[in-house]
Tab-separated table of C-alpha atoms in Angstrom:
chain	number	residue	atom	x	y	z
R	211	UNK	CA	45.124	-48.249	-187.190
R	212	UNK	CA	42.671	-46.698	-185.084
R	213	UNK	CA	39.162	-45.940	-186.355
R	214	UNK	CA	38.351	-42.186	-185.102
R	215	UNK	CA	34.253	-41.803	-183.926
R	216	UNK	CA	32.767	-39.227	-181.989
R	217	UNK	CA	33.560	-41.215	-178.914
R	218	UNK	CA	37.745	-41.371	-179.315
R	219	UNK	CA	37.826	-37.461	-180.453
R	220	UNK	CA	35.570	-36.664	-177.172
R	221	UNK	CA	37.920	-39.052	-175.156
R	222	UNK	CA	40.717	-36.922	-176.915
R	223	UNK	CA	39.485	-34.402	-175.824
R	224	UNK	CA	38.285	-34.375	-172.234
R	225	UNK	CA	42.397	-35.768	-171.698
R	226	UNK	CA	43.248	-32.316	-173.003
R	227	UNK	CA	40.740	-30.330	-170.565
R	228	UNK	CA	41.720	-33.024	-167.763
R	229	UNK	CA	45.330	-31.864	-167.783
R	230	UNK	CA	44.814	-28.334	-168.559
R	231	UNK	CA	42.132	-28.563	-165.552
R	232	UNK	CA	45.034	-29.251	-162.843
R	233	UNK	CA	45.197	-24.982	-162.672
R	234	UNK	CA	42.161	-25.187	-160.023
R	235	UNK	CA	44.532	-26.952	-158.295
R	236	UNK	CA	46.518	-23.898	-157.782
R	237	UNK	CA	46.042	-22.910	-154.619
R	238	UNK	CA	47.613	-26.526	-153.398
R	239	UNK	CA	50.978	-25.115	-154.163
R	240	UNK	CA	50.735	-22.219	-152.262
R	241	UNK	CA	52.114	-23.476	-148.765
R	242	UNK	CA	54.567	-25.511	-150.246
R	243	UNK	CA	56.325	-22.384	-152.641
R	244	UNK	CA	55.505	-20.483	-149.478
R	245	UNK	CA	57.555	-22.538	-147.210
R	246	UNK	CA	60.419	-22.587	-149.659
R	247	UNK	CA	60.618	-19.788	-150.728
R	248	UNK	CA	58.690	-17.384	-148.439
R	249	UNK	CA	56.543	-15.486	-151.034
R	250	UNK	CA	53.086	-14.979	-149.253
R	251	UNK	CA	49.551	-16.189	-150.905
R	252	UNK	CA	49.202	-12.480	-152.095
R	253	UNK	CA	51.933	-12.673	-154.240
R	254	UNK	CA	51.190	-16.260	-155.532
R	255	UNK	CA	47.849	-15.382	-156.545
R	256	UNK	CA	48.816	-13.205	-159.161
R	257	UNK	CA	50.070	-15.960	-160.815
R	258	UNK	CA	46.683	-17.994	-161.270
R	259	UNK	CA	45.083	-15.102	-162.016
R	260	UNK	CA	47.082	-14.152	-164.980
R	261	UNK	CA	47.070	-17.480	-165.950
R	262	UNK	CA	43.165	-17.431	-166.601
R	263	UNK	CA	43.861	-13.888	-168.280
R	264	UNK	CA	46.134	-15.259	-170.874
R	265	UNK	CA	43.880	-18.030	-171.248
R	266	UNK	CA	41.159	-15.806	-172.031
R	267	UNK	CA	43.624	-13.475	-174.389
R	268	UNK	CA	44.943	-16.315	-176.438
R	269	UNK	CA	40.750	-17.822	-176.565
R	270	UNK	CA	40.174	-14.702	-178.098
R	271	UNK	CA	43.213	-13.303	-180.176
R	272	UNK	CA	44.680	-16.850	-181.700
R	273	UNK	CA	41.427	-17.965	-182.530
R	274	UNK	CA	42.208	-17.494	-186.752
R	275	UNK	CA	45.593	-19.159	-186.324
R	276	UNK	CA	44.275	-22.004	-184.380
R	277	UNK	CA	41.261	-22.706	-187.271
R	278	UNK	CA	44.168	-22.202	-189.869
R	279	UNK	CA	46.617	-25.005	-188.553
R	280	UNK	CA	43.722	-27.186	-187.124
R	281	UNK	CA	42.580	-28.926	-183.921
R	282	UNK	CA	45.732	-31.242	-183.889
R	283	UNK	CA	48.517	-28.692	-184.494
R	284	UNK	CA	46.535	-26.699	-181.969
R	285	UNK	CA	46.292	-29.397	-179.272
R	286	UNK	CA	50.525	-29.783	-179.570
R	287	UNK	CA	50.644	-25.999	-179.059
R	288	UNK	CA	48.911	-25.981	-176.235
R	289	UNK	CA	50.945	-28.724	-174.719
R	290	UNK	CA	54.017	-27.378	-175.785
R	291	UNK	CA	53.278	-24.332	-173.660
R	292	UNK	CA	51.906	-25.567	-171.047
R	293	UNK	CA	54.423	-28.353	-170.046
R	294	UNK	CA	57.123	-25.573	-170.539
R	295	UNK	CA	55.252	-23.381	-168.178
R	296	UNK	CA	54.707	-25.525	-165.491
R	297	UNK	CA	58.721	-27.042	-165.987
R	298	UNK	CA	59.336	-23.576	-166.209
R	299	UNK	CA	57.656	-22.627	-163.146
R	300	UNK	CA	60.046	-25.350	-161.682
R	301	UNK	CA	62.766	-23.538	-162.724
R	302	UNK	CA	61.788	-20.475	-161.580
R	303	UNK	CA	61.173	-21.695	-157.727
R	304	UNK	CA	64.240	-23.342	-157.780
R	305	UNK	CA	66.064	-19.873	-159.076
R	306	UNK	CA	63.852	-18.066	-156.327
R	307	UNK	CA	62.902	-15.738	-158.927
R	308	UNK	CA	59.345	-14.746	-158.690
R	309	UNK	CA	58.925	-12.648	-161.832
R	310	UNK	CA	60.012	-15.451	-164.280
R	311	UNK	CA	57.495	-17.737	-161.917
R	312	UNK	CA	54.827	-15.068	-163.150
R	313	UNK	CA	56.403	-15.608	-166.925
R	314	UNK	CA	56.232	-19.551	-166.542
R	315	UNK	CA	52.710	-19.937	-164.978
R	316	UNK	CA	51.082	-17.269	-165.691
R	317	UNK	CA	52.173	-16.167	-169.078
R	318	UNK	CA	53.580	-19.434	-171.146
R	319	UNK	CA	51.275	-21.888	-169.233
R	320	UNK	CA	48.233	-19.279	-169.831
R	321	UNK	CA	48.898	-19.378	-173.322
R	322	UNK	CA	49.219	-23.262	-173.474
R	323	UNK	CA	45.377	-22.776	-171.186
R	324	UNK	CA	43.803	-20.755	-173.664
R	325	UNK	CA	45.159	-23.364	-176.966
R	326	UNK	CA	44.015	-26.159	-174.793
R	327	UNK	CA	40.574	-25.115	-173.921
R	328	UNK	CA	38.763	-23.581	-177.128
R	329	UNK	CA	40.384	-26.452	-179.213
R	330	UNK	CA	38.515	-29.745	-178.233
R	331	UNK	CA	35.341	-27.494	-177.502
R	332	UNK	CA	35.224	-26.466	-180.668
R	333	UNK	CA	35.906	-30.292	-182.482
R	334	UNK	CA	33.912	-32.291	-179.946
R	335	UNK	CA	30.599	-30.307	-180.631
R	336	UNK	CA	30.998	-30.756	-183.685
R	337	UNK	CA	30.924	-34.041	-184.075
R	338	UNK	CA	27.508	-34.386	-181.784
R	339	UNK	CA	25.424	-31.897	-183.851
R	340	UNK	CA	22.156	-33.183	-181.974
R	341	UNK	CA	23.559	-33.026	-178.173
R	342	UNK	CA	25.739	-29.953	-178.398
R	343	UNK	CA	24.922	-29.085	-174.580
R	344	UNK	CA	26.138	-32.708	-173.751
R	345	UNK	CA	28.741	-32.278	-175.887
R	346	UNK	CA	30.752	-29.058	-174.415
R	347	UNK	CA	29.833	-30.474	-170.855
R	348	UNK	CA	31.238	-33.585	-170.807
R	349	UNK	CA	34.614	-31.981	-171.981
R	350	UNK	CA	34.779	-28.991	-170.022
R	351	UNK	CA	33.614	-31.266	-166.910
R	352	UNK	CA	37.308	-32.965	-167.369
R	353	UNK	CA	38.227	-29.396	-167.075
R	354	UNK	CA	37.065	-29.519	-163.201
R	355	UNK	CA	37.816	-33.448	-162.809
R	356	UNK	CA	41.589	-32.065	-163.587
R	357	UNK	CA	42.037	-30.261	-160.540
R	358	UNK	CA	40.754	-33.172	-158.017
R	359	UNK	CA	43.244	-35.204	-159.281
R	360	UNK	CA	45.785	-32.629	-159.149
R	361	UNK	CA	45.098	-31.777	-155.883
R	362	UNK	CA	45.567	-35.015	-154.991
R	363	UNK	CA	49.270	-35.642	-156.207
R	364	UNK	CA	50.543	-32.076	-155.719
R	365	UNK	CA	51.263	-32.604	-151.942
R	366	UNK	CA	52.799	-35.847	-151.799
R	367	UNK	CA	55.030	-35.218	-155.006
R	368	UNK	CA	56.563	-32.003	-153.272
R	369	UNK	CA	57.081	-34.490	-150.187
R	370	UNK	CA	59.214	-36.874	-152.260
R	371	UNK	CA	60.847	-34.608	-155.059
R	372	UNK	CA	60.606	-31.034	-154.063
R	373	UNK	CA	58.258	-28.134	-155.299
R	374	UNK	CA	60.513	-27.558	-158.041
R	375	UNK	CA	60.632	-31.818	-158.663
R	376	UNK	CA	57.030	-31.618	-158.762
R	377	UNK	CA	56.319	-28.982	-160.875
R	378	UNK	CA	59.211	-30.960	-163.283
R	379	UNK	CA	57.117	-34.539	-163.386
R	380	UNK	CA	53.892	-32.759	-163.251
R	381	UNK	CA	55.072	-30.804	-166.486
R	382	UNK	CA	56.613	-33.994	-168.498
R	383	UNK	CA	53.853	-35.613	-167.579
R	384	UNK	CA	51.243	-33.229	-169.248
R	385	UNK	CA	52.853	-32.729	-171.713
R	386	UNK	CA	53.261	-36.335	-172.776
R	387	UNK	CA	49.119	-36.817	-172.250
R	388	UNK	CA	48.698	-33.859	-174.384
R	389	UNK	CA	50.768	-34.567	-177.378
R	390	UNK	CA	48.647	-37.950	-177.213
R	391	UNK	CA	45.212	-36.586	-177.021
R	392	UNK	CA	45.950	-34.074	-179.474
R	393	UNK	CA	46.839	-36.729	-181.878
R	394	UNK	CA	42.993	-37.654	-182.123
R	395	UNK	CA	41.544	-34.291	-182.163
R	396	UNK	CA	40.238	-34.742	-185.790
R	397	UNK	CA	37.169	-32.840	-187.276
R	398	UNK	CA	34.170	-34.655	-189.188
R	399	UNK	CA	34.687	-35.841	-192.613
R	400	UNK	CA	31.808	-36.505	-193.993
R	401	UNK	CA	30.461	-34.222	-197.046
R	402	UNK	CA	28.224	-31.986	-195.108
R	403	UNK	CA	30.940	-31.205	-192.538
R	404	UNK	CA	33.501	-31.099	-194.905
R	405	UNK	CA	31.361	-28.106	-196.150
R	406	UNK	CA	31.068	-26.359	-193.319
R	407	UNK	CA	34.721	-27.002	-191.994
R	408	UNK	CA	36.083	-24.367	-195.369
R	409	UNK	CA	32.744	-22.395	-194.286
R	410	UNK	CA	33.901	-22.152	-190.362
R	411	UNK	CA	36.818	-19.853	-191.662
R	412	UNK	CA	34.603	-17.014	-192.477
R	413	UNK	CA	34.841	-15.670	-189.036
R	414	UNK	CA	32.516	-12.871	-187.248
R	415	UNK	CA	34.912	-9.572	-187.049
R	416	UNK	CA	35.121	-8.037	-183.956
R	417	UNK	CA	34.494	-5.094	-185.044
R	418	UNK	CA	30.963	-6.477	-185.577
R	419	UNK	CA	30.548	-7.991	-182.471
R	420	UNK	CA	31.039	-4.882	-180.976
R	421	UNK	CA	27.483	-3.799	-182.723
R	422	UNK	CA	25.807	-7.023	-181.738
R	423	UNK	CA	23.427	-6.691	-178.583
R	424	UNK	CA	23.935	-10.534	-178.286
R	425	UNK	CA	27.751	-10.629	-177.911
R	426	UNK	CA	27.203	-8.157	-174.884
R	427	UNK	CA	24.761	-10.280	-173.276
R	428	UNK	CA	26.856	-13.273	-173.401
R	429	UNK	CA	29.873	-11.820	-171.878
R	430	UNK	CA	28.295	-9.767	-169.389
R	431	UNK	CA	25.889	-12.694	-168.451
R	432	UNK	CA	29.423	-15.122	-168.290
R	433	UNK	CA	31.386	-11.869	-166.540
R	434	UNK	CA	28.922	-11.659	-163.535
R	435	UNK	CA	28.203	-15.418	-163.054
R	436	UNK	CA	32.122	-16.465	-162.989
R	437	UNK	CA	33.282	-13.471	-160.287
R	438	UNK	CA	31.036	-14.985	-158.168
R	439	UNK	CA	32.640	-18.449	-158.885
R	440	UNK	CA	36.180	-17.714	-158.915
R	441	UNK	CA	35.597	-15.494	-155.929
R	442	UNK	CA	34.746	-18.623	-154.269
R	443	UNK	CA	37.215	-20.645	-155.369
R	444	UNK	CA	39.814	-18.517	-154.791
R	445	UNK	CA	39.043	-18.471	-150.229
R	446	UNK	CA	36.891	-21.366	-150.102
R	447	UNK	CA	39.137	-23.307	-147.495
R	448	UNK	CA	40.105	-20.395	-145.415
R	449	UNK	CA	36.249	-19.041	-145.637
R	450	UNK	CA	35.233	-22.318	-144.461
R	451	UNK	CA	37.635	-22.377	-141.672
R	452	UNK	CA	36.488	-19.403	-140.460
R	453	UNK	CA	33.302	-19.986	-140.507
R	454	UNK	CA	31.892	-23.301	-139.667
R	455	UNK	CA	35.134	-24.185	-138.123
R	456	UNK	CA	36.152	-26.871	-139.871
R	457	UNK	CA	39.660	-28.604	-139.780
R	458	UNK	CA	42.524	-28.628	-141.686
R	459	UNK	CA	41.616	-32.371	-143.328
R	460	UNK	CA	37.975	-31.598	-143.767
R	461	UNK	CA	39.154	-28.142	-145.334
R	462	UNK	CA	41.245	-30.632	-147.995
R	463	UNK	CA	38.338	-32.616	-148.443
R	464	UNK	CA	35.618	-29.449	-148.588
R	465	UNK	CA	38.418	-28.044	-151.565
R	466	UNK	CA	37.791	-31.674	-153.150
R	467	UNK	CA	34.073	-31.753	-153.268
R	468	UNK	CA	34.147	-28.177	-154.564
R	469	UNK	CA	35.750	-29.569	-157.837
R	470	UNK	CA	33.918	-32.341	-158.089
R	471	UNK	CA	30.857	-30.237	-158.013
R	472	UNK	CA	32.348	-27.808	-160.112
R	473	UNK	CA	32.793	-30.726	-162.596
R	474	UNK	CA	29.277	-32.549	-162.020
R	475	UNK	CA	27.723	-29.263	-162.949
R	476	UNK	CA	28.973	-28.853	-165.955
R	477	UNK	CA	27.631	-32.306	-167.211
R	478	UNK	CA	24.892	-31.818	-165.331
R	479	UNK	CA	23.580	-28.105	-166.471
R	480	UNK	CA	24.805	-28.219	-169.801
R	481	UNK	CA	22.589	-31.565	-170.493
R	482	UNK	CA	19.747	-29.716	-169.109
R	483	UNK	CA	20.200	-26.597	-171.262
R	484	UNK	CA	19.034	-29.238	-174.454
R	485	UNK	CA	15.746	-29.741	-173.042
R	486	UNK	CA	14.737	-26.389	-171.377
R	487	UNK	CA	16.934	-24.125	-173.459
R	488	UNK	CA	20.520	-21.633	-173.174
R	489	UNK	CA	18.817	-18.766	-171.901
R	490	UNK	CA	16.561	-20.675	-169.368
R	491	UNK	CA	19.553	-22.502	-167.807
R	492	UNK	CA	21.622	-19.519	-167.083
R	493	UNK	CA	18.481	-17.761	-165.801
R	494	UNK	CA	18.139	-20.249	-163.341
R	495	UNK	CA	21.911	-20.288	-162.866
R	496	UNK	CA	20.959	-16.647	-161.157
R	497	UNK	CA	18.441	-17.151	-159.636
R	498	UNK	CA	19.546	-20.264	-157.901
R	499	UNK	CA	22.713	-18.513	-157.177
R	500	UNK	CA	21.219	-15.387	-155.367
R	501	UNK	CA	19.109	-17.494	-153.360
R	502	UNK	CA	21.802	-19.162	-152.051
R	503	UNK	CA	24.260	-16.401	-151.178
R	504	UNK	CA	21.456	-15.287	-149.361
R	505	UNK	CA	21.218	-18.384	-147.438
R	506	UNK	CA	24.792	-18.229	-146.596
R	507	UNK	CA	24.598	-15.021	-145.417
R	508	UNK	CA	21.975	-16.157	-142.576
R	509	UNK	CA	23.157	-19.596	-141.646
R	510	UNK	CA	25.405	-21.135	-139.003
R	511	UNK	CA	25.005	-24.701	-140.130
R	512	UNK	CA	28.156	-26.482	-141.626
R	513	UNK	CA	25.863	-28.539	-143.434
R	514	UNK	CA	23.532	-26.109	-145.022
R	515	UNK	CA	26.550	-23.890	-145.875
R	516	UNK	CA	28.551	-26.701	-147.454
R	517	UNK	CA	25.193	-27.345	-149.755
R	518	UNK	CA	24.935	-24.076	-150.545
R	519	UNK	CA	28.213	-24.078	-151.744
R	520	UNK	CA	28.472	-27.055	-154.222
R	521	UNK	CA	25.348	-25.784	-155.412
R	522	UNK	CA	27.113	-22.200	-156.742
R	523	UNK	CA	29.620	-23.513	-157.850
R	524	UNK	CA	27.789	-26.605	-159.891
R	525	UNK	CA	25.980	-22.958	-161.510
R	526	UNK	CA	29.830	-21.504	-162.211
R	527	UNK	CA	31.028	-25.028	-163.914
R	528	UNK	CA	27.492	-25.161	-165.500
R	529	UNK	CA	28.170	-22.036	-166.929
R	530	UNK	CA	30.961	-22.662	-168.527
R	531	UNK	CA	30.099	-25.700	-170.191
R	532	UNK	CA	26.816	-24.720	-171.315
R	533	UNK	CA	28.083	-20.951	-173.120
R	534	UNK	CA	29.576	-22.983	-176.102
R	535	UNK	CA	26.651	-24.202	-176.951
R	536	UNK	CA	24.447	-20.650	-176.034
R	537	UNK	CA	27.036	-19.336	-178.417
R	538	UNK	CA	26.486	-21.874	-181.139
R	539	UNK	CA	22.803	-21.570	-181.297
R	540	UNK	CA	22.833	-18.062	-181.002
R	541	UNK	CA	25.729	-17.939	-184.335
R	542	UNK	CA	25.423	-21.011	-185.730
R	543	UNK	CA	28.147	-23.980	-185.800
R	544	UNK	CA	30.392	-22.495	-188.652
R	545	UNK	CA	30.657	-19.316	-186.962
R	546	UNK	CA	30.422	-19.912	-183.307
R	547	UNK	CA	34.656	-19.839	-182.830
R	548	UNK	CA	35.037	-15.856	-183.085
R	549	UNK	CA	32.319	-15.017	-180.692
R	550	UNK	CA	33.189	-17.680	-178.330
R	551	UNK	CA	36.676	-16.874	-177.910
R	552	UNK	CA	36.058	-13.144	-177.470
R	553	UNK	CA	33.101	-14.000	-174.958
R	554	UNK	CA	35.920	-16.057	-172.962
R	555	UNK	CA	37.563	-12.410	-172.092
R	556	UNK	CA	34.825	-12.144	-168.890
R	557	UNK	CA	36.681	-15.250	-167.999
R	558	UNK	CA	40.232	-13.203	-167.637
R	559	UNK	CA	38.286	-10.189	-166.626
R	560	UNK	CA	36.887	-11.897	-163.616
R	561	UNK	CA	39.585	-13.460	-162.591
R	562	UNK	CA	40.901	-10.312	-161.285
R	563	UNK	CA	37.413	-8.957	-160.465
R	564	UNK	CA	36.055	-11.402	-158.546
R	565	UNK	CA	39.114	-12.227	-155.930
R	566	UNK	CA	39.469	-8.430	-155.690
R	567	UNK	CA	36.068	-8.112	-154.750
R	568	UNK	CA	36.707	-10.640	-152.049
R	569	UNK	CA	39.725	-8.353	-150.989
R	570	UNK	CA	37.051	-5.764	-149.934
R	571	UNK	CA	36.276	-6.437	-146.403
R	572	UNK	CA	36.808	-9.264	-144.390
R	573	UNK	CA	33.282	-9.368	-143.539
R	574	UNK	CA	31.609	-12.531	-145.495
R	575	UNK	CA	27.981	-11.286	-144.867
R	576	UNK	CA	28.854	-8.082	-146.733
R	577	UNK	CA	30.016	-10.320	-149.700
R	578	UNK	CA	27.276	-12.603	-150.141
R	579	UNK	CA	25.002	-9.896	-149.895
R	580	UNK	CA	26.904	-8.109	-152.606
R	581	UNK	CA	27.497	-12.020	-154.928
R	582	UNK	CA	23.636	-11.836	-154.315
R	583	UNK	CA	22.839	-8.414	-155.668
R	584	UNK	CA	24.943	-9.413	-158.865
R	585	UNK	CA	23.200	-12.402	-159.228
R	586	UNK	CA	19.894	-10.700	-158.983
R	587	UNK	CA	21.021	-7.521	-161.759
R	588	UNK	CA	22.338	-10.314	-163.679
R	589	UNK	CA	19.004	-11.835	-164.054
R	590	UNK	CA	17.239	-8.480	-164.736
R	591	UNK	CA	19.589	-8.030	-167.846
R	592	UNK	CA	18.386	-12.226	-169.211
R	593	UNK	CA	14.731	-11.237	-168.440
R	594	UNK	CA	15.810	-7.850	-170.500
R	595	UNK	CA	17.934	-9.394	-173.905
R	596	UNK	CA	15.489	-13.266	-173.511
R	597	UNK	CA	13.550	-11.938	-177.038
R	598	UNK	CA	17.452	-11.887	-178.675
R	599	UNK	CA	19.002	-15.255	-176.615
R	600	UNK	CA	16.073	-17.739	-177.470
R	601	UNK	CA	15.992	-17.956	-180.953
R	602	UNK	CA	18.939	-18.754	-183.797
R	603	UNK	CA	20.596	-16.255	-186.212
């Protein structure tokens, strides 16, 4: 029998976030369901961006239930849903039905998202009381590493089996890894955290976050930093293209380096944020971020623009692995779930905010100018709330 440490449940549970991560990938199945089935990238995007919504929903709604039956139960929810969604989604291409594609991937494998990612966040920090930042970030950067790897096999398994094949295998396969990794996803057990395991069930109401300057500052602070992000994301091969002119295999490779960036960040950041501080790594996370928009709106150099890019996006991943921790200093271990899954909402929010934003104009001066002017408001409100985000409750 296997001996569970710290080091087997964080294994656990980076294999969750890795497969869970393979939505960034999204955007890799575009041209293929395109070509098959002739429904254009507008159409297709709704589906990834209702994905991220129900992710955020279930984060923030299921949050009771998922303390109630526990991190393992949880884990096997969330790859019971998402393996059905994507095997779903399968179905659903193959049926040419592009409303029950929007039930498979958006809704059902949403929902499996949302079980999947506040789970091992929420088990793995607690078992590294003294590294929390390190903690969240080296799970949540699987999160990332799951869509480099995706985007690696999406292409050549629609070559070989189909889109609907693919999206078959692709499901099974999750699913199995899943089950597995959820197996392990065991809480601490020794007296102290015994203790506070029966006192993480009193949860924060909402009704009293609602009062709580804090809980604003969070979620606006994660709203305004992740439109910029996902806005990114969401045209950074066809922005590119446009451009600095790059091709079609550098575009692949430009996608690539954008998630492992977007991964490296969030290891990266959130292990800074336990020497310097939450609030002082998202400040910077601004500030960083507005000076480079600004640079991209001024610069003709593939390089420089390239840089400038990983370097956002390292601040989006950053972001998102370092809020857990913000979150638990801010409410304290036993009571950081409720908060955190509410504050996960700017993460659904945004993904229709920040793409439609993009929608705007086609003029990508005007839009770093306006990602910069968020960036900069953003920071005003952390310079504004940093007496209430730099000490504990």
């Amino acid at each position: 029998m296997i001996k569970i440490n710290k080091w087997i449940v964080a294994s656990a549970g980076m294999l969750l976030q890795l497969s869970i991560g393979s939505i960034y990938a999204y955007s890799v199945w575009i041209n293929p369901i395109h070509e098959l089935n002739g429904w254009d990238a507008h159409q297709l995007k709704l589906s990834f961006s209702l994905a991220i919504c129900f992710l955020g929903l279930t984060a923030a709604f299921m949050q009771k239930f998922v303390r109630r039956i526990g991190p393992k139960k949880a884990g096997l929810l969330a790859a019971l849903f998402f393996g059905a969604g994507l095997i779903g989604s399968g179905f659903a291409i193959a049926e040419k039905s592009l409303l029950l594609f929007y039930l498979f991937y958006g809704v059902i494998s949403g929902i499996g998202l949302g079980f999947g990612y506040i789970t091992p966040i929420s088990v793995v920090v607690k078992w590294f009381p003294e590294k929390p930042g390190f903690a969240g970030g080296l799970v949540i950067m699987s999160f990332a590493v799951g869509s480099i790897l995706a985007s690696r096999l999406i292409l050549p398994l629609t070559a070989s089996l189909g889109v609907p094949g693919a999206f078959y295998l692709l499901g099974s396969a999750y699913f199995l890894i899943m089950v597995l990794a959820s197996l392990f996803l065991l809480l601490p057990v020794s007296s102290i955290q015994i203790e506070n395991t029966v006192q993480d069930n009193a949860t924060i109401p909402l009704k009293v976050l609602l009062k709580d300057v804090r809980f604003y500052g969070l979620w606006l602070m994660l709203f305004f930093n992740t439109i910029c992000g996902i806005a990114l994301i969401s045209i950074a091969a066809p922005m590119a293209k446009q451009l600095i002119h790059i091709t079609d295999s550098q575009a692949i490779n430009f996608v690539a380096f954008i998630g492992f960036f977007n991964g490296f960040g969030r290891l990266f950041w959130s292990s800074i944020s336990d020497k310097i501080g939450r609030w002082s790594t998202f400040f910077l996370f601004y500030t960083i971020g507005a000076c480079c928009f600004l640079v991209l709106s001024h610069t003709n150099s593939p390089i420089l623009f390239q840089i400038m890019i990983f370097i956002i996006i390292s601040c989006y991943g950053g972001a998102f692995a370092t809020i857990p921790a913000f979150v638990k200093d801010i409410y304290g271990p036993n009571k950081m779930s409720s908060p955190f899954g509410f504050i996960l909402i700017a993460w659904s929010v945004a993904a229709f905010v920040g793409p439609g934003l993009i929608g705007l104009t086609k003029d990508y001066t005007t839009i770093f100018y306006l990602f910069a002017g968020i960036l900069m408001f953003t920071a005003i409100i952390c310079l504004i709330l940093k007496q209430k985000l730099t000490y504990s409750k």
